[in-house]
Amino acid sequence: MKKYLTRMGDGERIEMTVDELKQDFELGTKDAADRGKISPLTQDELDYLLEIFTNPNKIVSVEPGNEVPLTHDIGTLRLMGDQGNSGVGIPLSRVQGIQVHERAFGGDTMELGHIDYSFKPVKPVIAMEQQEMENALLSTIVPLFYGAMPNLGLYYSPDGPFGNPSDLLPMGKIQEAREAQEGAVEHATRDMIYICEKLYDVGCDGINFDTTGAAGDADMKATLHAVEYLKANTNLAIEVGMAGEFVLGMHGGLEYDGVRLAGLYPHQQVKLVEKAGADIFGPVVNTNTSKSMAWNLARAVTFIKACVEVANIPIHVNMGMGVGGSPVFETPPLDSVTRASKAMVEVAKVDGL
Amino acid sequence: MSKQELLEQAAQSVVDADRDATVEVAKRAIAEGIDPVEMINDGYSVGMSRVGDLFDRGEMFLPELIVASDAMVAAINVLEEAMPVKNQSKKLGTVVLGTIEGDVHDIGKGIVATMLRVYGFEVFDLGRDVPIKTFVEKAKEVGADIVGSSALMTTTQVGQKALEAALKKAGLRDKVKTMVGGAVVTQRWADKIGSNLYAENASEAVLKLKEMFS
């Protein structure tokens, strides 16, 4: 029986028959439907996934007319960073890096980001970031975001003023852990607003809150509060990108607009992101390294399709290392990442990647 | 109350994260002569597995998980006192066990330690967040037959590979068998790093090690 090259979730090359692919598509979409309490993919959609997977070409693309805009996170670190942080170590300035993305790579938007890529460390160097943003704006045409992670982890010891929930919770100090997170929400919201307003002052087009929820529900609450304020007080375009497929309940009791944040899946997250005032939402579905790409992609497409169906703002799904059906691999293999992207655009109907 | 009812109560008390209930059920099980190992395997572990599933699905959150874990540990402590140590005259092997540095997960590894003791292994449980060199030093000190490591996160999983290398460097790798486990660990990972044995849960760890050392 003919076998097709595909991948495991950790990037290992494997071969699967049509029957094996079909079975994993069905199990993957069923898993998402079961967890998210959403509809599984239809038979037509599963058949189309099979068509994408059995395409004999190494890379695939969308049909003409189905192209979508590309936004880009992590700033220019992909070019300038070394192998330790998944970059390729090319010695460029950040402005040059943005120009390369715009003029050579055809990026539809680009962003400036600090090497630490978290909001808190930007605070003491905000004047430098303002100047760099101004320089970049003067020499490019694409809309320029400033990107950073809310990263509430930096507000806990040893990096910040509050006790660390990861230390407090195993000791059974649940109330203390919750109070630490509530305190961090206030500090992080204040810092993010301060930084974004300073960047808005120099003409920054938008803000990308990247990997929201990485430090749990408190992380997301702080982000939504910052978005709400910025929408009401600036003309910044705002993108909220997630860290995981559901909001981790490090606190468990935090709410936004009367909705508990912990445990929300993409189709539920987007409604709160909209309510806060964001313009673009970047949902995430995590890749399971022990499952095939067929299982992972069918599952990811199911979650994202449900999110797209209820969204009133553009959905730019996160695609890359370990998310969106792509393997967990520093530089995801082309055969996988192009198949995953095509499925997200043509089956899940996302507005952008 | 039937054994089946007690097992179900044990599982539910963990899901409810009710410490008083877990301990109460454990005491009742001892009083009624139910095998403590069965209570752990088919009662409390089943509950913890349900908790893990709820957490994995975003339906239970970290604070509740911590309380549930604590409740289960309290029950196991009660049951441990009533456990007969089997094959006391014949030690099956010496095990050095710990959770890899950077990883604070303790429960699964703790259950493996308990079960191995019950089945006649001498176990040195190094706890959680254990530096690689501590595994090596302890294995050398006690003349370990098995070095077991647990990793619950992909970021700490790589420590199991480093442990293989550290044991080789210390000249111990040919003298010990290595065993790996933890939520993110798979048989494929064990094969990839050259570990001798992968166990998905405590019962499997016991079964495989007994087979290896009997």
Short mmCIF file of C-alpha atoms in Angstrom, two decimals, chain A residues 1 129 321:
data_model
loop_
_atom_site.label_atom_id
_atom_site.label_comp_id
_atom_site.label_asym_id
_atom_site.label_seq_id
_atom_site.Cartn_x
_atom_site.Cartn_y
_atom_site.Cartn_z
CA MET A 1 0.00 0.00 0.00
CA GLU A 129 12.92 52.00 21.75
CA MET A 321 7.43 25.85 16.00
#
